[in-house]
CSV table of C-alpha atoms in Angstrom, one decimal:
chain,number,residue,atom,x,y,z
A,237,UNK,CA,-0.1,0.1,0.0
A,238,UNK,CA,1.6,3.3,-0.9
A,239,UNK,CA,0.7,6.9,0.4
A,240,UNK,CA,-1.7,7.8,-2.5
A,241,UNK,CA,-3.4,4.6,-1.9
A,242,UNK,CA,-3.6,5.4,2.0
A,243,UNK,CA,-5.0,9.2,1.5
A,244,UNK,CA,-7.4,8.3,-1.3
A,245,UNK,CA,-8.6,4.6,-0.1
A,246,UNK,CA,-8.1,3.7,-3.7
A,247,UNK,CA,-6.9,0.1,-2.9
A,248,UNK,CA,-10.2,-0.2,-0.7
A,249,UNK,CA,-12.4,0.5,-3.8
A,250,UNK,CA,-10.6,-1.7,-5.7
A,251,UNK,CA,-10.5,-4.7,-3.2
A,252,UNK,CA,-14.3,-4.3,-2.8
A,253,UNK,CA,-15.0,-4.6,-6.5
A,254,UNK,CA,-12.8,-7.9,-6.4
A,255,UNK,CA,-15.0,-9.0,-3.3
A,256,UNK,CA,-18.5,-8.1,-5.4
A,257,UNK,CA,-17.1,-9.7,-8.5
A,258,UNK,CA,-16.5,-13.0,-6.1
A,259,UNK,CA,-19.7,-12.8,-4.4
A,260,UNK,CA,-21.5,-12.5,-7.7
A,261,UNK,CA,-20.2,-16.2,-8.4
A,262,UNK,CA,-21.8,-17.4,-5.3
A,263,UNK,CA,-25.0,-19.4,-5.4
A,264,UNK,CA,-28.2,-17.2,-4.1
A,265,UNK,CA,-28.2,-18.3,-0.5
A,266,UNK,CA,-24.4,-17.8,-0.1
A,267,UNK,CA,-24.7,-14.5,-1.8
A,268,UNK,CA,-27.5,-13.5,0.7
A,269,UNK,CA,-25.3,-14.6,3.5
A,270,UNK,CA,-22.7,-12.7,2.4
A,271,UNK,CA,-24.8,-9.3,2.2
A,272,UNK,CA,-25.8,-10.4,6.1
A,273,UNK,CA,-22.1,-10.9,7.0
A,274,UNK,CA,-21.1,-7.3,5.6
A,275,UNK,CA,-23.7,-5.6,7.4
A,276,UNK,CA,-23.0,-7.1,10.6
A,277,UNK,CA,-19.2,-6.8,10.1
A,278,UNK,CA,-19.5,-2.9,9.5
A,279,UNK,CA,-19.9,-2.0,13.1
A,280,UNK,CA,-16.4,-3.7,13.8
A,281,UNK,CA,-14.6,-1.5,11.1
A,282,UNK,CA,-12.0,1.3,12.0
A,283,UNK,CA,-12.2,4.7,10.5
A,284,UNK,CA,-11.6,3.4,6.8
A,285,UNK,CA,-12.6,0.0,7.3
A,286,UNK,CA,-9.2,-1.1,6.4
A,287,UNK,CA,-9.0,-3.4,9.2
A,288,UNK,CA,-12.2,-5.4,7.8
A,289,UNK,CA,-10.6,-6.4,4.6
A,290,UNK,CA,-8.9,-9.5,5.7
A,291,UNK,CA,-11.5,-10.6,7.7
A,292,UNK,CA,-14.3,-9.9,4.8
A,293,UNK,CA,-11.5,-12.0,2.3
A,294,UNK,CA,-11.5,-14.8,4.8
A,295,UNK,CA,-15.4,-14.8,5.3
A,296,UNK,CA,-15.8,-14.7,1.5
A,297,UNK,CA,-13.3,-17.5,1.2
A,298,UNK,CA,-15.3,-19.6,3.4
A,299,UNK,CA,-18.5,-19.0,1.6
A,300,UNK,CA,-16.6,-20.1,-1.6
A,301,UNK,CA,-15.5,-23.4,-0.3
A,302,UNK,CA,-18.4,-24.5,1.1
A,303,UNK,CA,-20.4,-23.3,-1.9
A,304,UNK,CA,-18.0,-25.7,-4.1
A,305,UNK,CA,-18.6,-28.7,-1.3
A,306,UNK,CA,-22.3,-28.0,-2.1
A,307,UNK,CA,-23.0,-27.2,1.5
A,308,UNK,CA,-25.9,-25.3,2.2
A,309,UNK,CA,-25.7,-22.0,4.0
A,310,UNK,CA,-27.6,-23.5,7.2
A,311,UNK,CA,-25.0,-26.1,7.4
A,312,UNK,CA,-22.1,-23.6,7.2
A,313,UNK,CA,-23.2,-20.7,9.5
A,314,UNK,CA,-26.2,-22.0,11.4
A,315,UNK,CA,-28.8,-19.4,12.5
A,316,UNK,CA,-26.2,-16.8,14.1
A,317,UNK,CA,-24.7,-14.9,11.8
A,318,UNK,CA,-24.2,-12.5,14.2
A,319,UNK,CA,-22.2,-14.5,16.5
A,320,UNK,CA,-20.1,-15.6,13.9
A,321,UNK,CA,-19.2,-12.2,12.5
A,322,UNK,CA,-18.5,-11.1,16.3
A,323,UNK,CA,-16.0,-14.3,16.7
A,324,UNK,CA,-14.5,-13.5,13.4
A,325,UNK,CA,-13.8,-9.9,14.2
A,326,UNK,CA,-13.3,-10.4,18.0
A,327,UNK,CA,-9.8,-11.4,18.1
A,328,UNK,CA,-8.5,-8.6,16.2
A,329,UNK,CA,-9.2,-6.4,19.0
A,330,UNK,CA,-10.8,-4.0,16.8
A,331,UNK,CA,-12.4,-0.8,18.2
A,332,UNK,CA,-15.8,-0.8,17.3
A,333,UNK,CA,-18.5,2.0,16.8
A,334,UNK,CA,-19.9,0.5,19.7
A,335,UNK,CA,-17.2,1.0,22.2
A,336,UNK,CA,-16.9,4.7,21.0
A,337,UNK,CA,-20.6,5.6,21.6
A,338,UNK,CA,-20.4,3.7,24.9
A,339,UNK,CA,-17.5,6.3,25.8
A,340,UNK,CA,-19.2,9.0,24.6
A,341,UNK,CA,-22.1,8.4,26.5
A,342,UNK,CA,-20.1,7.7,29.7
A,343,UNK,CA,-18.5,11.1,29.1
A,344,UNK,CA,-21.4,13.0,28.7
A,345,UNK,CA,-23.1,11.4,31.5
A,346,UNK,CA,-20.2,12.4,33.9
A,347,UNK,CA,-20.1,16.0,32.7
A,348,UNK,CA,-23.8,16.4,33.3
A,349,UNK,CA,-23.7,15.0,36.7
A,350,UNK,CA,-20.6,17.1,37.3
A,351,UNK,CA,-22.3,20.3,36.2
A,352,UNK,CA,-25.2,19.4,38.4
A,353,UNK,CA,-22.9,19.5,41.5
A,354,UNK,CA,-22.8,15.7,41.7
B,213,UNK,CA,-28.9,-33.4,23.0
B,214,UNK,CA,-29.9,-30.0,22.1
B,215,UNK,CA,-28.4,-26.8,23.3
B,216,UNK,CA,-25.1,-28.1,24.3
B,217,UNK,CA,-23.3,-25.1,22.7
B,218,UNK,CA,-23.1,-22.9,25.7
B,219,UNK,CA,-21.4,-25.8,27.8
B,220,UNK,CA,-19.3,-26.8,24.8
B,221,UNK,CA,-18.0,-23.4,24.0
B,222,UNK,CA,-15.1,-23.3,26.2
B,223,UNK,CA,-13.9,-26.8,25.3
B,224,UNK,CA,-14.7,-26.8,21.5
B,225,UNK,CA,-11.0,-25.3,20.9
B,226,UNK,CA,-9.6,-28.1,22.7
B,227,UNK,CA,-11.7,-30.6,20.9
B,228,UNK,CA,-10.4,-29.1,17.5
B,229,UNK,CA,-7.1,-29.2,18.4
B,230,UNK,CA,-7.5,-33.0,19.2
B,231,UNK,CA,-8.8,-33.7,15.9
B,232,UNK,CA,-6.2,-31.5,14.2
B,233,UNK,CA,-3.7,-33.4,16.3
B,234,UNK,CA,-4.4,-36.7,15.2
B,235,UNK,CA,-4.3,-36.1,11.4
B,236,UNK,CA,-3.8,-33.3,9.3
B,237,UNK,CA,-7.2,-32.0,8.1
B,238,UNK,CA,-9.5,-29.2,7.0
B,239,UNK,CA,-12.5,-27.1,8.1
B,240,UNK,CA,-15.1,-29.2,6.8
B,241,UNK,CA,-14.1,-32.8,7.8
B,242,UNK,CA,-13.6,-31.4,11.3
B,243,UNK,CA,-17.2,-30.3,11.4
B,244,UNK,CA,-18.3,-33.4,10.3
B,245,UNK,CA,-16.2,-35.1,13.0
B,246,UNK,CA,-17.9,-33.1,15.6
B,247,UNK,CA,-21.2,-33.8,14.2
B,248,UNK,CA,-20.5,-37.4,14.3
B,249,UNK,CA,-19.7,-37.3,17.7
B,250,UNK,CA,-22.9,-36.2,18.6
B,251,UNK,CA,-22.3,-32.4,18.4
B,252,UNK,CA,-25.1,-31.7,16.0
B,253,UNK,CA,-25.5,-27.8,16.9
B,254,UNK,CA,-21.6,-27.1,15.5
B,255,UNK,CA,-21.7,-25.6,12.1
B,256,UNK,CA,-18.8,-24.8,9.9
B,257,UNK,CA,-18.7,-21.4,10.4
B,258,UNK,CA,-18.1,-21.8,14.1
B,259,UNK,CA,-15.4,-24.5,13.7
B,260,UNK,CA,-14.0,-21.6,10.9
B,261,UNK,CA,-13.7,-19.1,13.6
B,262,UNK,CA,-11.7,-21.6,15.9
B,263,UNK,CA,-9.6,-22.3,13.1
B,264,UNK,CA,-8.8,-18.7,12.5
B,265,UNK,CA,-8.0,-18.0,16.4
B,266,UNK,CA,-5.4,-21.0,16.4
B,267,UNK,CA,-3.9,-20.0,13.5
B,268,UNK,CA,-3.7,-16.4,15.0
B,269,UNK,CA,-2.3,-17.7,18.0
B,270,UNK,CA,0.2,-20.0,16.1
B,271,UNK,CA,-1.1,-23.4,17.3
B,272,UNK,CA,-1.4,-24.5,13.5
B,273,UNK,CA,0.8,-25.2,10.2
B,274,UNK,CA,-1.6,-24.0,7.4
B,275,UNK,CA,-1.2,-25.4,3.8
B,276,UNK,CA,-3.1,-24.8,0.8
B,277,UNK,CA,-3.8,-27.5,-1.4
B,278,UNK,CA,-5.9,-27.5,-4.6
B,279,UNK,CA,-9.6,-29.3,-4.0
B,280,UNK,CA,-10.7,-30.4,-7.3
B,281,UNK,CA,-13.9,-28.6,-6.9
B,282,UNK,CA,-14.0,-24.9,-6.2
B,283,UNK,CA,-11.1,-22.9,-4.5
B,284,UNK,CA,-8.1,-24.4,-2.6
B,285,UNK,CA,-8.5,-26.1,0.7
B,286,UNK,CA,-6.8,-24.9,3.9
B,287,UNK,CA,-5.3,-27.9,5.7
B,288,UNK,CA,-4.3,-27.8,9.3
B,289,UNK,CA,-1.8,-29.7,11.3
B,290,UNK,CA,-0.5,-28.9,14.9
B,291,UNK,CA,2.9,-27.6,15.5
B,292,UNK,CA,4.8,-27.7,18.7
B,293,UNK,CA,3.0,-24.8,20.2
B,294,UNK,CA,-0.1,-26.5,19.4
B,295,UNK,CA,0.9,-30.0,21.0
B,296,UNK,CA,1.7,-28.0,23.7
B,297,UNK,CA,-1.8,-26.5,23.7
B,298,UNK,CA,-3.4,-29.9,23.4
B,299,UNK,CA,-1.4,-31.0,26.3
B,300,UNK,CA,-2.4,-28.3,28.5
B,301,UNK,CA,-6.2,-28.6,27.3
B,302,UNK,CA,-6.4,-32.2,28.4
B,303,UNK,CA,-4.5,-31.4,31.7
B,304,UNK,CA,-7.3,-28.8,32.6
B,305,UNK,CA,-10.1,-31.1,31.4
B,306,UNK,CA,-8.9,-34.0,33.8
B,307,UNK,CA,-8.9,-31.2,36.7
B,308,UNK,CA,-12.4,-30.0,36.0
B,309,UNK,CA,-14.2,-33.5,35.4
B,310,UNK,CA,-12.4,-34.6,38.6
B,311,UNK,CA,-13.7,-31.4,40.8
B,312,UNK,CA,-17.0,-31.8,39.3
B,313,UNK,CA,-17.2,-35.4,39.9
B,314,UNK,CA,-16.1,-35.2,43.4
B,315,UNK,CA,-18.7,-32.6,43.7
B,316,UNK,CA,-21.7,-34.9,42.5
B,317,UNK,CA,-20.7,-37.8,44.4
B,318,UNK,CA,-20.9,-35.6,47.6
B,319,UNK,CA,-17.1,-35.6,48.4
B,320,UNK,CA,-15.2,-33.0,50.0
């Protein structure tokens, strides 16, 4: 990754396109799962979403492999896509939006309490 | 038996380590093995996240091989750190089962 790509996010756009091309080749229910996985993984993204790229690549790889095996999406992911995504992103120690919101909330509450003389 | 997942969670990683320890294998085969054992709730996604964790922690050696159909498969084998981790898992398992059995039998 060079400086220009870091600034513009060019490389990300290109990677996304490559992901989508790969996703197009999946059978319908696997593709639907891909959409779900994307939605569930976004909250784990950092500012640029760059940290998600290897995770997305891995998830897509799993879908491709299992589709090639002829496994149904139910066999692959069960009914807990959200849990799957959390486990996928979890080990990375990725700072999430939720953490940020929580911190913001805590700060605001602390400030208000302080103003009240609490 | 349904709803084993919660209880199984902490030990599933050890189970996967053990399966990989007996022979080099891949995600789909590991899932099937666990299903055969009676862990019907375990799906490939679960195993996949465990495999990722094992890989990240440096317990396994990963080899990519062509699969005939579709993209190449990732085969997993234990390295030295993995074998050590597996031994630790069984030691912990012994400890827990011994304590819990004792509790059940009303020992001290």
